[in-house]
Coordinates of C-alpha atoms in Angstrom, one line a residue:
X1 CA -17.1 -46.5 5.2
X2 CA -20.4 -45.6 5.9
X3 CA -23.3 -47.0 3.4
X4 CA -25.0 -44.0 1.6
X5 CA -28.9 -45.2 3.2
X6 CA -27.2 -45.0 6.5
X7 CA -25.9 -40.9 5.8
X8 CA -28.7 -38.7 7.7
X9 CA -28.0 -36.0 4.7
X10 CA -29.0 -38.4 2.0
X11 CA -31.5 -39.9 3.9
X12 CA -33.1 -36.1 4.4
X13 CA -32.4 -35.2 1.1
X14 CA -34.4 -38.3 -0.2
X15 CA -37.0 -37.7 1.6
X16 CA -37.5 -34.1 0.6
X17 CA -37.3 -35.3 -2.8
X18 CA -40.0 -37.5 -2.0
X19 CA -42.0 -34.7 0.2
X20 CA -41.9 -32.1 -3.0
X21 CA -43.4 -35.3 -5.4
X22 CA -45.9 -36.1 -3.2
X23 CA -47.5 -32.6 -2.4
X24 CA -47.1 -31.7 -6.6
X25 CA -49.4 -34.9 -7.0
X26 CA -51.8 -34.5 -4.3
X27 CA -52.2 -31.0 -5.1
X28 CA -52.3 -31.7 -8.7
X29 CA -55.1 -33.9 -8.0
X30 CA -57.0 -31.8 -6.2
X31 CA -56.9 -29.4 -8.7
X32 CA -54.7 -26.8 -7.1
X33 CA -51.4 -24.8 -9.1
X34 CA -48.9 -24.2 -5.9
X35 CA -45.8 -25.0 -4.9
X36 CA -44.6 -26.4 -1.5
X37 CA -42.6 -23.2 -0.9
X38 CA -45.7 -21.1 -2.1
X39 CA -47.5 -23.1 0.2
X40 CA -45.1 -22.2 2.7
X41 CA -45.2 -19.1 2.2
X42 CA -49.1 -17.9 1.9
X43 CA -49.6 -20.3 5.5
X44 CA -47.2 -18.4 7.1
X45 CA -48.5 -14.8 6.0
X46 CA -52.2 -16.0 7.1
X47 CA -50.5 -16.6 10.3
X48 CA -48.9 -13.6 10.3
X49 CA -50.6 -11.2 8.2
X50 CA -48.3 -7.9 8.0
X51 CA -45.1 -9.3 7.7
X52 CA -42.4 -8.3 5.6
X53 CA -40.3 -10.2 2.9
X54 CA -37.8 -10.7 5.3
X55 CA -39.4 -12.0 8.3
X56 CA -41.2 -14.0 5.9
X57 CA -38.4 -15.5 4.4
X58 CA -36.7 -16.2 7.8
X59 CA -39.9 -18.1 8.9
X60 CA -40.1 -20.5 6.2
X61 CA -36.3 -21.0 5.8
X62 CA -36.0 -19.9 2.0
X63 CA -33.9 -17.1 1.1
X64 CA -34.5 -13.2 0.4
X65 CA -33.3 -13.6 -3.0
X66 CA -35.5 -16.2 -4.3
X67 CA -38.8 -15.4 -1.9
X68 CA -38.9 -12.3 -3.7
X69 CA -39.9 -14.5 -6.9
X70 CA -42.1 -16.5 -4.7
X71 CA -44.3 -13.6 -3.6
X72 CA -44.1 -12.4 -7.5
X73 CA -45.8 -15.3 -8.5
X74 CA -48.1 -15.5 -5.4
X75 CA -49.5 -11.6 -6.2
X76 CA -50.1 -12.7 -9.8
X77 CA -52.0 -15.7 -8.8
X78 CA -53.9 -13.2 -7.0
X79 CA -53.4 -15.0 -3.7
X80 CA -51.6 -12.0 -1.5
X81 CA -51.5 -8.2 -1.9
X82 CA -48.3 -5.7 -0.7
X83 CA -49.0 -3.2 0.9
X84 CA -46.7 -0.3 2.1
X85 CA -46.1 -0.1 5.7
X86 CA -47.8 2.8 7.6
X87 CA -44.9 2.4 10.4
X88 CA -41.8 2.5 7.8
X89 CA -43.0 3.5 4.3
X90 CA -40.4 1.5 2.7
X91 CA -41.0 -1.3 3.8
X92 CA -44.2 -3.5 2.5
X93 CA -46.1 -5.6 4.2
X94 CA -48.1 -8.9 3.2
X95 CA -51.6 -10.0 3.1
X96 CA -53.6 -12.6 1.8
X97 CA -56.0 -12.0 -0.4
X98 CA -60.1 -13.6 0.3
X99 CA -59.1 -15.5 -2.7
X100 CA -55.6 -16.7 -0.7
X101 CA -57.3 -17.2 2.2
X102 CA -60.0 -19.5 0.0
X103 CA -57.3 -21.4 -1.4
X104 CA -55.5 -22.5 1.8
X105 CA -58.5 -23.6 3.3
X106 CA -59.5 -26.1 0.2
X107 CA -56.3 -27.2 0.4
X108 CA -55.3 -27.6 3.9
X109 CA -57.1 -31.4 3.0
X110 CA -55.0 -32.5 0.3
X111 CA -51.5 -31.4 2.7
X112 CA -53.0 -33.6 5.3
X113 CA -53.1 -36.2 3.1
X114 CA -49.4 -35.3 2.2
X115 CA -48.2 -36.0 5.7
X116 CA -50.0 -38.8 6.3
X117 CA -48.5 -40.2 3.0
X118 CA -44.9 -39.1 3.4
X119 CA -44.9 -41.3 7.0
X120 CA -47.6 -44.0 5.7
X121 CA -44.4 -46.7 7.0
X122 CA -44.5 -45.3 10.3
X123 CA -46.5 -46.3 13.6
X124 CA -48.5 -43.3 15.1
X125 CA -45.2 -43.3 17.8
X126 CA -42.9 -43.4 15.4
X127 CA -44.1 -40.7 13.6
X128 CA -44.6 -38.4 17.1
X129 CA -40.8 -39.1 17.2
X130 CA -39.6 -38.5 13.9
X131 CA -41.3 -35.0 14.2
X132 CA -39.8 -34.1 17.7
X133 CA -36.7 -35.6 16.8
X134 CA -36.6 -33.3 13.1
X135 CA -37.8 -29.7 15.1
X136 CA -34.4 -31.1 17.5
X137 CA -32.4 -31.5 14.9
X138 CA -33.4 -28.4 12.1
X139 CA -33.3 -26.7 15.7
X140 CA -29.6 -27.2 16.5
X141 CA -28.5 -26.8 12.7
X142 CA -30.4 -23.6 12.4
X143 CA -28.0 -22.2 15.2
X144 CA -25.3 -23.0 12.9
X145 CA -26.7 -21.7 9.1
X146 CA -26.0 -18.9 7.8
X147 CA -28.0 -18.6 5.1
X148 CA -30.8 -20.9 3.5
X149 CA -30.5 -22.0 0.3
X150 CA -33.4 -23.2 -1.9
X151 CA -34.1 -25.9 -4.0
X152 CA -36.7 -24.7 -6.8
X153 CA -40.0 -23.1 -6.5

């Protein structure tokens, strides 16, 4: 039988445990009320400004259901704004706010820090391959989801 630190799902599991406790405390530190998954979410819209709830939920992997509570909390923050879609007035599209935009800039310092802390064990190299190998990996069982589930907010 395999040992349970030798199980690629536990091992990924752990570490997002310890990915979620690390950003909370860096950005806690630094003075900053967000989320990795509002995080997520407000650097993908500045990427992408215009997008819809959909498209955003599809680029960070979290489901409709719940990013719809995501972007909730995000507009009360003040950090995006929905607009409705001149192409398809039903649909709304999402912006940052200047005060969104502000806040992923000041922070962009303390998620640096995150990364380096989450891999601190790790050579430069081994931490070039880790990534590759995770994008290879989430790659391949992306083919195979069908839909994303989340784990908190």
């Amino acid at each position: 039988m395999m040992a349970l630190y030798e199980m690629p799902g536990h091992l990924i599991r752990r570490m997002n445990q310890i990915s979620v406790a690390t950003f909370q405390q860096e950005a806690q530190t630094a003075g900053f009320d967000l989320t990795p998954v509002q995080f997520a979410a407000i650097y993908a819209i500045a990427r992408n400004e215009g997008i819809d709830q959909a498209t955003l939920s599809s680029l960070i992997a979290y489901d409709r259901v719940t990013i719809g509570g995501v972007i909730d909390r995000l507009l009360t923050k003040g950090l995006v704004r929905r607009e409705v879609s001149e192409r398809d007035r039903r649909a709304r599209e999402l912006y940052l706010t200047e005060k969104g935009r502000d806040l992923l800039t000041a922070m962009m310092p303390a998620v640096q820090k995150v990364q380096e802390r989450m891999l601190e064990g790790l050579s430069a190299e081994e931490r070039d391959s880790l990534v590759a190998l995770l994008k290879k990996a989430t790659t391949g069982a992306n083919a195979g989801s069908f839909d994303t589930q989340s784990e908190g907010d």
